Coordinates of C-alpha atoms and ligand atoms in Angstrom, one line a residue:
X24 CA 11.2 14.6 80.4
X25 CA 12.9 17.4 81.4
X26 CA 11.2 21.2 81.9
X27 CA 10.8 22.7 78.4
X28 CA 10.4 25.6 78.1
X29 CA 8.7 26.1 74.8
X30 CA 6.8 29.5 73.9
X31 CA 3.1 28.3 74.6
X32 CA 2.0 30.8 72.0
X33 CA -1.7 29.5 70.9
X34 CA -2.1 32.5 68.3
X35 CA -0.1 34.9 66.8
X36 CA 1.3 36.9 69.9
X37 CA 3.7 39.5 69.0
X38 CA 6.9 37.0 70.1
X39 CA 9.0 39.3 71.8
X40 CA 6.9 40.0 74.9
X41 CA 8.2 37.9 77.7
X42 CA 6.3 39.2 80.4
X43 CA 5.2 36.4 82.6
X44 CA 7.7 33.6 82.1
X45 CA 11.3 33.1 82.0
X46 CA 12.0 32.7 78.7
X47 CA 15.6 34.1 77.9
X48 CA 15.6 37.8 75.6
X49 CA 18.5 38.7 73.1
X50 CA 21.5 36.9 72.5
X51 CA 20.6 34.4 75.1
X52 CA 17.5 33.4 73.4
X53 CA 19.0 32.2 70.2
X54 CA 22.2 31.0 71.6
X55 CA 20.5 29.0 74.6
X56 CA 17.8 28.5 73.5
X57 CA 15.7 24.8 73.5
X58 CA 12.2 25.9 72.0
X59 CA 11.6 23.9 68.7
X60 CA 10.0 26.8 67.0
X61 CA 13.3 29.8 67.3
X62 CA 15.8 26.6 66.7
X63 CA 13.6 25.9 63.5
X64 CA 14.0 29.5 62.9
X65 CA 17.7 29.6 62.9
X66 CA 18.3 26.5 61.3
X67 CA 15.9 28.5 57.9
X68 CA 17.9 31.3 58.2
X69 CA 21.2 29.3 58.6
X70 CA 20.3 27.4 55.2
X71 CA 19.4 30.8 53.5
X72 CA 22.8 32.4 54.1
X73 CA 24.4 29.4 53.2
X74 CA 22.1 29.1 50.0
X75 CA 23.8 32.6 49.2
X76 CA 27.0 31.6 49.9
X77 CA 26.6 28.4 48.0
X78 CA 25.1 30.8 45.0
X79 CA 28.1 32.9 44.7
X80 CA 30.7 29.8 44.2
X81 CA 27.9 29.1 41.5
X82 CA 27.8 32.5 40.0
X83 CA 31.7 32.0 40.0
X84 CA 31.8 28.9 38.2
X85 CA 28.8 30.3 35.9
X86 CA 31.0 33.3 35.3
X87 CA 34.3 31.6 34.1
X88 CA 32.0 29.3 31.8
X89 CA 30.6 32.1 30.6
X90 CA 32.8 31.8 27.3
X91 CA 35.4 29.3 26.2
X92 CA 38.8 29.7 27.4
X93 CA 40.1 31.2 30.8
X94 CA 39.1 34.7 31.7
X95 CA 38.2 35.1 35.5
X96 CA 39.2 32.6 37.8
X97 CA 42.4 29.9 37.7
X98 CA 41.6 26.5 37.3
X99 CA 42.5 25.3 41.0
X100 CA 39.8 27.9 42.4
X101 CA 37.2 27.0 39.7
X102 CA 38.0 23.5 41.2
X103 CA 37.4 24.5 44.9
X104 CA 34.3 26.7 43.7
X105 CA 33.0 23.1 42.4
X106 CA 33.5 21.4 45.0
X107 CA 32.5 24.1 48.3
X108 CA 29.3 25.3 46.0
X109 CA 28.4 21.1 46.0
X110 CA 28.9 20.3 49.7
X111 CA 27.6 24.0 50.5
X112 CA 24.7 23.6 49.4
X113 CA 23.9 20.1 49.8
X114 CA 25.0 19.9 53.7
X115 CA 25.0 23.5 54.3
X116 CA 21.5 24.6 52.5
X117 CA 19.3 22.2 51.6
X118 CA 19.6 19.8 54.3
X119 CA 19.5 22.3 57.0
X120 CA 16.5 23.7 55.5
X121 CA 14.6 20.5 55.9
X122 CA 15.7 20.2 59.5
X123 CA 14.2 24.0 59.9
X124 CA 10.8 22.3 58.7
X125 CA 11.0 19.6 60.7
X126 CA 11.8 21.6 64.2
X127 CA 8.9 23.7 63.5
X128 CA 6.3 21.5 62.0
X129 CA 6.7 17.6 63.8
X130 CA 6.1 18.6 67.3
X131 CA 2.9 20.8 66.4
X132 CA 1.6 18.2 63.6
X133 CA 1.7 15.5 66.4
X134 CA 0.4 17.2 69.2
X135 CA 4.2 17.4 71.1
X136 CA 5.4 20.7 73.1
X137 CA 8.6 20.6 71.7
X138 CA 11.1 18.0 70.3
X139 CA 11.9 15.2 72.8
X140 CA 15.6 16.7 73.3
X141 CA 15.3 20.0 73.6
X142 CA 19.1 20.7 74.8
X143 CA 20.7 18.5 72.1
X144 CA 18.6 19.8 69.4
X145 CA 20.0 23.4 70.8
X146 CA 23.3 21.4 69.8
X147 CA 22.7 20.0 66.9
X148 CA 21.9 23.7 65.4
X149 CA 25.2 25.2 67.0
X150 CA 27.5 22.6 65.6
X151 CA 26.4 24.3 62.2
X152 CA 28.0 27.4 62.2
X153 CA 31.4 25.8 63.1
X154 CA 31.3 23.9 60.4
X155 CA 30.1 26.5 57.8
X156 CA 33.4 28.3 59.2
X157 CA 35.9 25.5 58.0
X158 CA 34.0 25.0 55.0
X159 CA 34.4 29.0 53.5
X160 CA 37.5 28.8 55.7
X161 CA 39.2 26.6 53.8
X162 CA 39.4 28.6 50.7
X163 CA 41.9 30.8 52.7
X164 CA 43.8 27.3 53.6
X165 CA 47.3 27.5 52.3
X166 CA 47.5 25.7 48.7
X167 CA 43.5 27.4 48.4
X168 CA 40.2 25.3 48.9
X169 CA 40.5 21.5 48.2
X170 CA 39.6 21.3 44.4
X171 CA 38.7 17.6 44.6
X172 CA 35.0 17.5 44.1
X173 CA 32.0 17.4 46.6
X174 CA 32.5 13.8 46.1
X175 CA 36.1 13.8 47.2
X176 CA 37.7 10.9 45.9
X177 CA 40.9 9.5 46.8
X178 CA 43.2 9.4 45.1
X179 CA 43.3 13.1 44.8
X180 CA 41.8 13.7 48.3
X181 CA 44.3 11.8 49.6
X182 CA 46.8 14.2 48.3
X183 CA 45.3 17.7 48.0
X184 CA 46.2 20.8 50.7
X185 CA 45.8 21.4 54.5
X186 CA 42.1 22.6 53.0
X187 CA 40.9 19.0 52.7
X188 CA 41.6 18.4 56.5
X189 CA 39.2 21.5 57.4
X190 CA 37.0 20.3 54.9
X191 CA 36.8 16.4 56.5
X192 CA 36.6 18.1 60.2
X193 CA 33.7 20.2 58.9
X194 CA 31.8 17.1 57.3
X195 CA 32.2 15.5 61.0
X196 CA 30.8 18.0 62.5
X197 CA 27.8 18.6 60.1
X198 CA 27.1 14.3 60.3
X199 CA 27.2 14.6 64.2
X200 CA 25.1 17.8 63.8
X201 CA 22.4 15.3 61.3
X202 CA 22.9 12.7 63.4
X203 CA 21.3 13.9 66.8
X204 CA 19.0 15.9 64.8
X205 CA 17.6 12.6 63.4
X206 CA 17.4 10.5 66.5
X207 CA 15.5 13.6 68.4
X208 CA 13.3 13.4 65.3
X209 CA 12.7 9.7 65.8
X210 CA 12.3 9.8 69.3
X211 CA 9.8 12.5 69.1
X212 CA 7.8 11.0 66.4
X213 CA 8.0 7.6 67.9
X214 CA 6.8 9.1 71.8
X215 CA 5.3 11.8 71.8
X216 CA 2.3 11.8 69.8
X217 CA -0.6 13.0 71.2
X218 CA -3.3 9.9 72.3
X219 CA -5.1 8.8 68.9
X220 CA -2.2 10.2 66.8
X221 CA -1.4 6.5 64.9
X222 CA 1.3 6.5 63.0
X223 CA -0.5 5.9 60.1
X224 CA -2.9 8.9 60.4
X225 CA 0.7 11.3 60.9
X226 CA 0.5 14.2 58.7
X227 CA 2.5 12.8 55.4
X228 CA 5.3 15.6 56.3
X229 CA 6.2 13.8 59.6
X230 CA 5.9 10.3 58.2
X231 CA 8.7 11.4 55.4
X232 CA 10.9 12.8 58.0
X233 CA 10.8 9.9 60.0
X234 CA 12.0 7.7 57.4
X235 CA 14.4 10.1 56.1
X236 CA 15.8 10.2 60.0
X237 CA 16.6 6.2 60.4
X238 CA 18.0 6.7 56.4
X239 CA 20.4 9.5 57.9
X240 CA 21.5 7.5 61.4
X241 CA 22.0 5.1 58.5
X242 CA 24.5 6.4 56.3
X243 CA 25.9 9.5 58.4
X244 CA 28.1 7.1 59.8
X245 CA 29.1 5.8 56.5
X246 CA 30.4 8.9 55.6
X247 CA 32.2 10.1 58.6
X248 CA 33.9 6.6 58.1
X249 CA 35.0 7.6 54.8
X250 CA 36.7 10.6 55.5
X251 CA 37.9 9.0 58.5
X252 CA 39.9 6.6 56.2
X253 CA 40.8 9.6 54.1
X254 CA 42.3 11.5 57.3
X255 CA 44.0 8.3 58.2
X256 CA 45.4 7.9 54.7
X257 CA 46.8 11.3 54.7
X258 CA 48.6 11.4 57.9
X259 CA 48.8 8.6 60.1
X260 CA 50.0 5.9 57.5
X261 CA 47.6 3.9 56.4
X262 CA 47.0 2.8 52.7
X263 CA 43.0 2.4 53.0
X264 CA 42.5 3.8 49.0
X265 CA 46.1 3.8 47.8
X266 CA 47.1 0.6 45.8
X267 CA 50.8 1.1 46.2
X268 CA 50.1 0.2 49.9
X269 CA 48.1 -2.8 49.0
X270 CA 44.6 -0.6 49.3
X271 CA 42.4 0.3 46.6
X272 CA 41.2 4.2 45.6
X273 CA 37.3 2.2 43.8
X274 CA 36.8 1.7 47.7
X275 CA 36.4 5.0 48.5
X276 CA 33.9 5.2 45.9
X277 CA 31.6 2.5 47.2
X278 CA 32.1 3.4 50.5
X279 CA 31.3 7.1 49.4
X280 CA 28.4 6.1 47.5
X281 CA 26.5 3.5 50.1
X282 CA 26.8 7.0 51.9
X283 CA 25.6 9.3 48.8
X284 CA 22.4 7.1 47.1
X285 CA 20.9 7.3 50.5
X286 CA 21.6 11.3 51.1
X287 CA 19.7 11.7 47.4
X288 CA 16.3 10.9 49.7
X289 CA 17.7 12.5 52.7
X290 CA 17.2 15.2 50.1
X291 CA 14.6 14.8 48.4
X292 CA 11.9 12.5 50.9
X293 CA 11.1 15.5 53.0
X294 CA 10.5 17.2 50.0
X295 CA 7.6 15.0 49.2
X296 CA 6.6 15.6 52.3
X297 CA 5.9 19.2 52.0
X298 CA 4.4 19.1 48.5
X299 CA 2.1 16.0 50.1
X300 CA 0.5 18.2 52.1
X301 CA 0.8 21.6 50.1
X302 CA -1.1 20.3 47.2
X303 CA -4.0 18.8 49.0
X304 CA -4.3 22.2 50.5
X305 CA -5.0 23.7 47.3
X306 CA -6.8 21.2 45.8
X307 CA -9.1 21.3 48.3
X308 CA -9.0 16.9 48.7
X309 CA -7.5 15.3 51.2
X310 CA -4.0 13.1 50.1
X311 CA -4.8 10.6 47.6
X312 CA -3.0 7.4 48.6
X313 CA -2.2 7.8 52.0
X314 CA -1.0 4.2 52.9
X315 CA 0.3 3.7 49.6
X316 CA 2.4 7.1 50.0
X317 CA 3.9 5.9 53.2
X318 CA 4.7 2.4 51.7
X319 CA 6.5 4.3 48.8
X320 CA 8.7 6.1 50.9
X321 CA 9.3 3.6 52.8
X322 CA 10.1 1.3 49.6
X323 CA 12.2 3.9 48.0
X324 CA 14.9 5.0 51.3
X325 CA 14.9 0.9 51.6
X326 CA 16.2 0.6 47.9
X327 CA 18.1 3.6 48.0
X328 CA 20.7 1.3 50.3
X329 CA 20.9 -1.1 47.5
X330 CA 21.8 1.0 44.2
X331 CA 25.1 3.0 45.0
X332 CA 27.5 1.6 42.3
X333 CA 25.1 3.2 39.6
X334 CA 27.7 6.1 40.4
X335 CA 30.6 3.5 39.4
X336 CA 29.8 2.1 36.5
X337 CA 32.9 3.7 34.9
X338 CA 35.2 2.6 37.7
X339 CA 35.2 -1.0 36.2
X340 CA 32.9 -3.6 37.6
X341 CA 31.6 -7.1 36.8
X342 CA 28.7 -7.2 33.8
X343 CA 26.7 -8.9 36.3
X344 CA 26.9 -5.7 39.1
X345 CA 26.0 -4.1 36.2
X346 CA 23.1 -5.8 35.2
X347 CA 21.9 -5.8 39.0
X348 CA 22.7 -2.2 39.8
X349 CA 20.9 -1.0 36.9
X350 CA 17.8 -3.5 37.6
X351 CA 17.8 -2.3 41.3
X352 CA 17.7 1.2 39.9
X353 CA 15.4 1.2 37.4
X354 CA 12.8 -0.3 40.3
X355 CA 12.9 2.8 42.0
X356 CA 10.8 4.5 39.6
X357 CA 8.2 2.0 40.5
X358 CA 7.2 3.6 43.9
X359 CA 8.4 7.1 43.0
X360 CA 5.8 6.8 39.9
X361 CA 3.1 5.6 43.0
X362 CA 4.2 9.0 44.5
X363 CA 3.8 11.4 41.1
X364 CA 0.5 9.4 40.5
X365 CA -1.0 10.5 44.0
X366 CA -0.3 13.5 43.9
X367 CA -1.6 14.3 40.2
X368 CA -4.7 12.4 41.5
X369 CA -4.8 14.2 44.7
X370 CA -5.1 17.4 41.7
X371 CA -7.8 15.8 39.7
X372 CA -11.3 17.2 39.7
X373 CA -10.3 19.0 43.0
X374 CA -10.9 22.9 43.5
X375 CA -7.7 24.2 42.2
X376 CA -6.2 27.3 43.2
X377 CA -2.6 28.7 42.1
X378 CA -1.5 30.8 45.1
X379 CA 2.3 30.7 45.5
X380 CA 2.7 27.1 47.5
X381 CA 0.7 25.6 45.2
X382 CA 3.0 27.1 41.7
X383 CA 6.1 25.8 43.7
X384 CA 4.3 22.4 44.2
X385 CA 3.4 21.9 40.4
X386 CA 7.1 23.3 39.4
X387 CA 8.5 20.5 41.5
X388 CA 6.1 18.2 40.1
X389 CA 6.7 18.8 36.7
X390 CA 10.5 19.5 37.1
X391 CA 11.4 16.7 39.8
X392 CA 9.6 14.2 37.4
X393 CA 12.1 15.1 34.6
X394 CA 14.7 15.3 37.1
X395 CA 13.5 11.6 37.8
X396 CA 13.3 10.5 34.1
X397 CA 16.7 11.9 33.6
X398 CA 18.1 9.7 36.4
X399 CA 16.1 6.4 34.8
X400 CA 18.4 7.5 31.5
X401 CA 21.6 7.6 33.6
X402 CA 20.9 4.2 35.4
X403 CA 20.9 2.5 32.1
X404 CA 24.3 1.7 32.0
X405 CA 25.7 1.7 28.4
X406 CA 24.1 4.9 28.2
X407 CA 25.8 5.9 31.6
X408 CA 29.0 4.8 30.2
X409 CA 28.7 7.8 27.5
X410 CA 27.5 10.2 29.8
X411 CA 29.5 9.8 33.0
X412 CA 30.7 12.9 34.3
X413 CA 29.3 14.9 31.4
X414 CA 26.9 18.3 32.0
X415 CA 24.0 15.8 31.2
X416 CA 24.9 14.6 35.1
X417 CA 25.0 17.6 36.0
X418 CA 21.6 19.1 34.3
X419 CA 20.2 15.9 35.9
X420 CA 20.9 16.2 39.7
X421 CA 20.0 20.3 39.5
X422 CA 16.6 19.0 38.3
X423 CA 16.5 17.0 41.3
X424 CA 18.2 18.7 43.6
X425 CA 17.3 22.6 42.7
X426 CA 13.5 22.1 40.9
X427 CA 13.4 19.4 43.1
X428 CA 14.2 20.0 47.0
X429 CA 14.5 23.7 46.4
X430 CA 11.3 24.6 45.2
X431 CA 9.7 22.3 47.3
X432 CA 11.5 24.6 50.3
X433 CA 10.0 27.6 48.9
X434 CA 6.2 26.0 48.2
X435 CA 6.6 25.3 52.0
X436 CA 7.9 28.4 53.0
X437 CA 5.4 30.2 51.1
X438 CA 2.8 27.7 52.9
X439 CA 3.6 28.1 56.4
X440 CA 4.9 31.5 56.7
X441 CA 1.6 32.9 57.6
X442 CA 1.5 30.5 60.7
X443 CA 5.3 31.0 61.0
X444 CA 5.0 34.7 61.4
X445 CA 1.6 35.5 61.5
X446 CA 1.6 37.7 58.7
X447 CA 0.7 37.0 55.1
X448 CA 3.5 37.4 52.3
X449 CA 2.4 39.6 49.1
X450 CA 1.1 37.4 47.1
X451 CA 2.0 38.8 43.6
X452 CA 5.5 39.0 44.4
X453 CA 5.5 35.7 45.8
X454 CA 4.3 34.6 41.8
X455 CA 6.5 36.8 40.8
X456 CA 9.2 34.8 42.7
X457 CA 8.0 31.4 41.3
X458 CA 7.6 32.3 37.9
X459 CA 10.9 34.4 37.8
X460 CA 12.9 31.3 39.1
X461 CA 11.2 28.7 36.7
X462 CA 12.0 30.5 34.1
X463 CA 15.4 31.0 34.6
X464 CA 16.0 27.7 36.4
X465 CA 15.3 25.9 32.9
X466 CA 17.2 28.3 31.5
X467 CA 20.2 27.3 32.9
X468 CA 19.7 23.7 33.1
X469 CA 17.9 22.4 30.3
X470 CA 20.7 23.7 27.9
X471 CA 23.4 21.7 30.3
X472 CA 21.4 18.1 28.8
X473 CA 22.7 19.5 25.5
X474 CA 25.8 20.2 26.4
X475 CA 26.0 16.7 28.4
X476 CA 24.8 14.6 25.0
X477 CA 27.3 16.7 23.2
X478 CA 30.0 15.0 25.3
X479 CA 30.8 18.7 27.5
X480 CA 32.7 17.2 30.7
X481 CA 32.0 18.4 33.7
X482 CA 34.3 20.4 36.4
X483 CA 36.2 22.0 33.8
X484 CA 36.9 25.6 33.4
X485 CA 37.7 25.5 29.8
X486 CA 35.4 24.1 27.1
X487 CA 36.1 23.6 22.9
X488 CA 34.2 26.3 20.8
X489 CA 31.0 24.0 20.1
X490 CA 29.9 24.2 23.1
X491 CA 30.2 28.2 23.7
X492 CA 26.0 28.9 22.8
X493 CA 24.6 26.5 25.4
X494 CA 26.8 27.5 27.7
X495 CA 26.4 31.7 27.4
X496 CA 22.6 30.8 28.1
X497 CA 23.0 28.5 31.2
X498 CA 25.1 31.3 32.8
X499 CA 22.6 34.1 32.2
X500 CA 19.9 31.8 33.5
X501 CA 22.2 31.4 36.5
X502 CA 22.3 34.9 37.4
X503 CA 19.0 35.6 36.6
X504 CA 18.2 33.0 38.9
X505 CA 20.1 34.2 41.2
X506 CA 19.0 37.6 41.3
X507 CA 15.4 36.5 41.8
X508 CA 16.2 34.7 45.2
X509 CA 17.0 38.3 46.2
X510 CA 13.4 39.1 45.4
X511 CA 12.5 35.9 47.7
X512 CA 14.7 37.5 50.4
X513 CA 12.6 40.6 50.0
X514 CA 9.3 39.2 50.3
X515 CA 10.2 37.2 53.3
X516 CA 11.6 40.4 55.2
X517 CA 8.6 42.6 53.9
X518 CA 6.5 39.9 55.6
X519 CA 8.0 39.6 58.5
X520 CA 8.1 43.6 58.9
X521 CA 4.8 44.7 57.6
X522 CA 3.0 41.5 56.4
X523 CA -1.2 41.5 57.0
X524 CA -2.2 39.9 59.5
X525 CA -2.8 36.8 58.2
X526 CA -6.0 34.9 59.0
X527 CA -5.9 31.5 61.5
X528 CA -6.4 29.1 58.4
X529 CA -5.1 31.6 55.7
X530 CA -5.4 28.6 53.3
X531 CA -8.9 28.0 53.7
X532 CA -10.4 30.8 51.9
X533 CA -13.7 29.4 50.5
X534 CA -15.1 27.9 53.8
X535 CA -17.9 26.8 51.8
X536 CA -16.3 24.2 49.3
X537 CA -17.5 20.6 50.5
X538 CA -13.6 19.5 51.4
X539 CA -13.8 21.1 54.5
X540 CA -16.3 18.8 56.0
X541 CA -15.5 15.7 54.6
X542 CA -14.4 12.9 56.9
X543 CA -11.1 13.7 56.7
X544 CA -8.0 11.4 57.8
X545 CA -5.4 13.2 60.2
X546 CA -3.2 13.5 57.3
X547 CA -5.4 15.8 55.8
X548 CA -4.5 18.4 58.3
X549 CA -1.9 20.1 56.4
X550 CA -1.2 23.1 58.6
X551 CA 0.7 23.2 62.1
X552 CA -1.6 24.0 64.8
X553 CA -2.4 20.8 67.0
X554 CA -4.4 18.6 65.4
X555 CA -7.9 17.7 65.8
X556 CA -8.2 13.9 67.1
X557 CA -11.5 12.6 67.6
Ligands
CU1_611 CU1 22.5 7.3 43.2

């Protein structure tokens, strides 16, 4: 392997002292640089800004839905603010985010010095920014951002503005960008473990990554292919998703969507690896159902390949498909049931405390779980059939996506900032945070099932009177919400700036409780320093 030059930092030296090595200062650091840990850095930061970004197209579309009729924004931009604030978040925010998690956390967890690609994992983080540039970029396209939906189905793809080419150049670059990520993750995971590290004793966090990195070099591919064909179709003269020419626009959609169920997990299995080893933490127990955690995941990214035309059940399909796509989904909520039954037995009879990881952890469990039921309603196709492409959709996939991924993100950030900087966050305004942004996540969500059942489509930026209540609430939830990340923002700076010192195990806190000498597995280790192999 080549030289890496990783920050041997043991402790909690002060990080800007380069003294006796060569490690690059400045500019050069971030933009050169191959060390795991500051590329982890930027890839958080990277997903924060685009959170905001992501957030403002939401406050947008939250805005204009404020009260029935037009007021704020015309429908075209409301369309583009759909459609940016979906893939912005999605491949800008939460996905990036994950990635952060994974620089900093896989190669300590196993014992590596750094990922097994430094250089291309320098790469994959630079091909971001590029991207993020076409995708606000293209609101300034001529013609205005591609209103087509984060989905962006042909027909209409096919035919919208110069703003969709930006747009399919910026969702190559972001799937090359995953795609080396994931095989440095692999290769890492796979090689460099430190001697005794099985895989089966790997902290649960990398065990979901590395299934959710063969699920990405997967379906990445997929995708790119897809808007491939879309490019194609637009100007070199092929008829891939246009029937006049002998193609056929549902193609798109399973093409599309053998790409999408799969980026659900991409989302949401690293997720459950975080809140696998946050709530042990503060349960004071190791995992409960280690092996039958892994074989969960597993089971769930392999069945997430086989469900995709759950999305189409509108599009017109044989009863049969039907029958088997709704079987094959409702199986999913067997393993992902194994999952919510481990971890709510990890809880039981353990040593609870409620610092902020922990709040985040229990959010996600309780809201991811309704996120999940919600999904189990959809699946069931005659009752898909009414709600297609209703607000209940919608309300659904913020449950998963929001209570689900995002809080996760923050239970972890909360968890490992004290090893990630060294200094301990204020804990009351880190409660603050979580109870601020339950509160008015359900706010603006749990109304939108309403609105869903009452037949409100979605992406529209007019509505009929009835629906005017629900809808006033969800978009003073939204900013509410909103507001409160700024609070997050705060607490993460004040930590980094003047944050206590925070303790080597700032987690343990009552050394005397028995779980810290039982015979633990490796998975049990639930923070980053190397771990113990014996
Ligand atoms: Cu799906």
């Amino acid at each position: 392997m080549e030289a890496v030059n990783t920050h041997a930092d043991h402790g909690h030296h002060d990080r800007g002292h380069d003294d006796h090595d060569h490690k690059p200062t400045g500019l050069k650091r971030w933009l050169m640089s191959t060390n795991h840990k500051d590329i982890g850095t930027m890839y958080l930061w990277f997903s924060f800004f685009m959170f905001i970004v992501g957030g403002i197209m939401a406050l947008v579309i939250r805005s204009e839905l404020f009260q029935p009729g037009l007021q704020i924004v015309k429908p075209e931009f409301f369309n583009s603010m759909t459609t940016y604030h979906g893939l912005i978040m999605v491949f800008g925010a939460i996905m990036p985010a994950f990635v952060g998690f994974a620089n900093w956390l896989i190669p300590m967890q196993i014992g590596a010095a750094d990922m097994a690609f430094p250089r291309m994992n320098n790469l994959s983080f630079w091909l971001l920014p590029p991207a993020a540039f076409l995708l606000i970029g293209a609101q300034f396209a001529p013609g205005g951002g591609a209103g087509v939906g984060w989905t962006l189905y042909a027909p209409l793809s096919t035919q919208a503005g110069p703003a969709m080419d930006l747009t399919i150049f910026a969702i190559h670059i972001l799937g090359m960008s995953s795609i080396m990520g994931s095989i440095n993750i692999i290769t890492t995971l796979l090689n460099m473990r430190a001697p005794g590290m099985a895989l089966m004793k790997m902290p649960m966090f990398c065990w979901t990554w590395l299934i959710t990195a063969y699920l990405l070099v997967a379906v990445m591919p997929v995708l790119a292919g897809a808007v491939t064909m879309t490019l194609t179709d637009r100007h070199f003269g092929t008829h891939f998703f246009n029937a006049a020419g002998g193609g056929d626009p549902v193609l798109y959609q399973h093409i599309f969507w053998f790409f999408g169920h799969p980026e659900v997990y991409i989302i949401a299995i690293p997720a459950f690896g975080v809140v696998s080893q946050v709530i042990p933490a503060f349960s004071r127990k190791p995992l409960f159902g280690y092996a039958s955690m892994v074989y969960a995941t597993a089971s769930i990214a392999i069945l997430s390949f086989m469900v995709w035309a759950h999305h189409m059940y509108t599009a017109g399909m044989p009863v049969q498909a039907q029958l088997y796509f709704m079987y094959a989904t409702v199986l999913i909520a067997v393993p992902t049931g194994v999952k919510v039954f481990n971890w709510v037995a990890t809880m039981w009879r353990g040593s609870l405390t409620f610092e902020t990881p922990m709040l985040f952890a229990i959010g996600f469990l309780f809201l991811f779980t309704l996120g999940g039921f919600t999904g189990l309603v959809l699946s069931i196709t005659p009752v898909d059939v009414q709600l297609h492409d209703t607000y209940y959709v919608v309300a659904h996939f913020h449950y998963v996506m929001v209570a689900g991924a995002l809080f996760s993100a923050f239970a972890g950030i909360y968890f490992w900032l004290p090893k990630w900087t060294g200094r301990m966050y204020d804990e009351k305004l880190g409660r603050i945070h979580f109870w601020l942004s339950l509160v008015f996540f359900n706010l603006t969500f749990f109304v939108q099932h309403f609105l869903g059942l009452a037949g409100m489509p979605r992406r529209i930026p007019d509505y009929a009177l009835q629906f005017a209540e629900f809808n006033a609430i969800s978009s003073v939830g939204a900013f509410g919400f909103g507001f409160s990340q700024l609070l997050f923002l705060y607490i993460v700076i004040k930590t980094i700036t003047s944050g206590e010192k925070a303790p080597d195990r700032p987690w343990e806190g009552a050394d005397s409780l028995e779980w810290t000498h039982l015979p633990s597995p490796a998975p049990f280790h639930s923070f980053v320093e190397p771990p113990v192999i014996k």
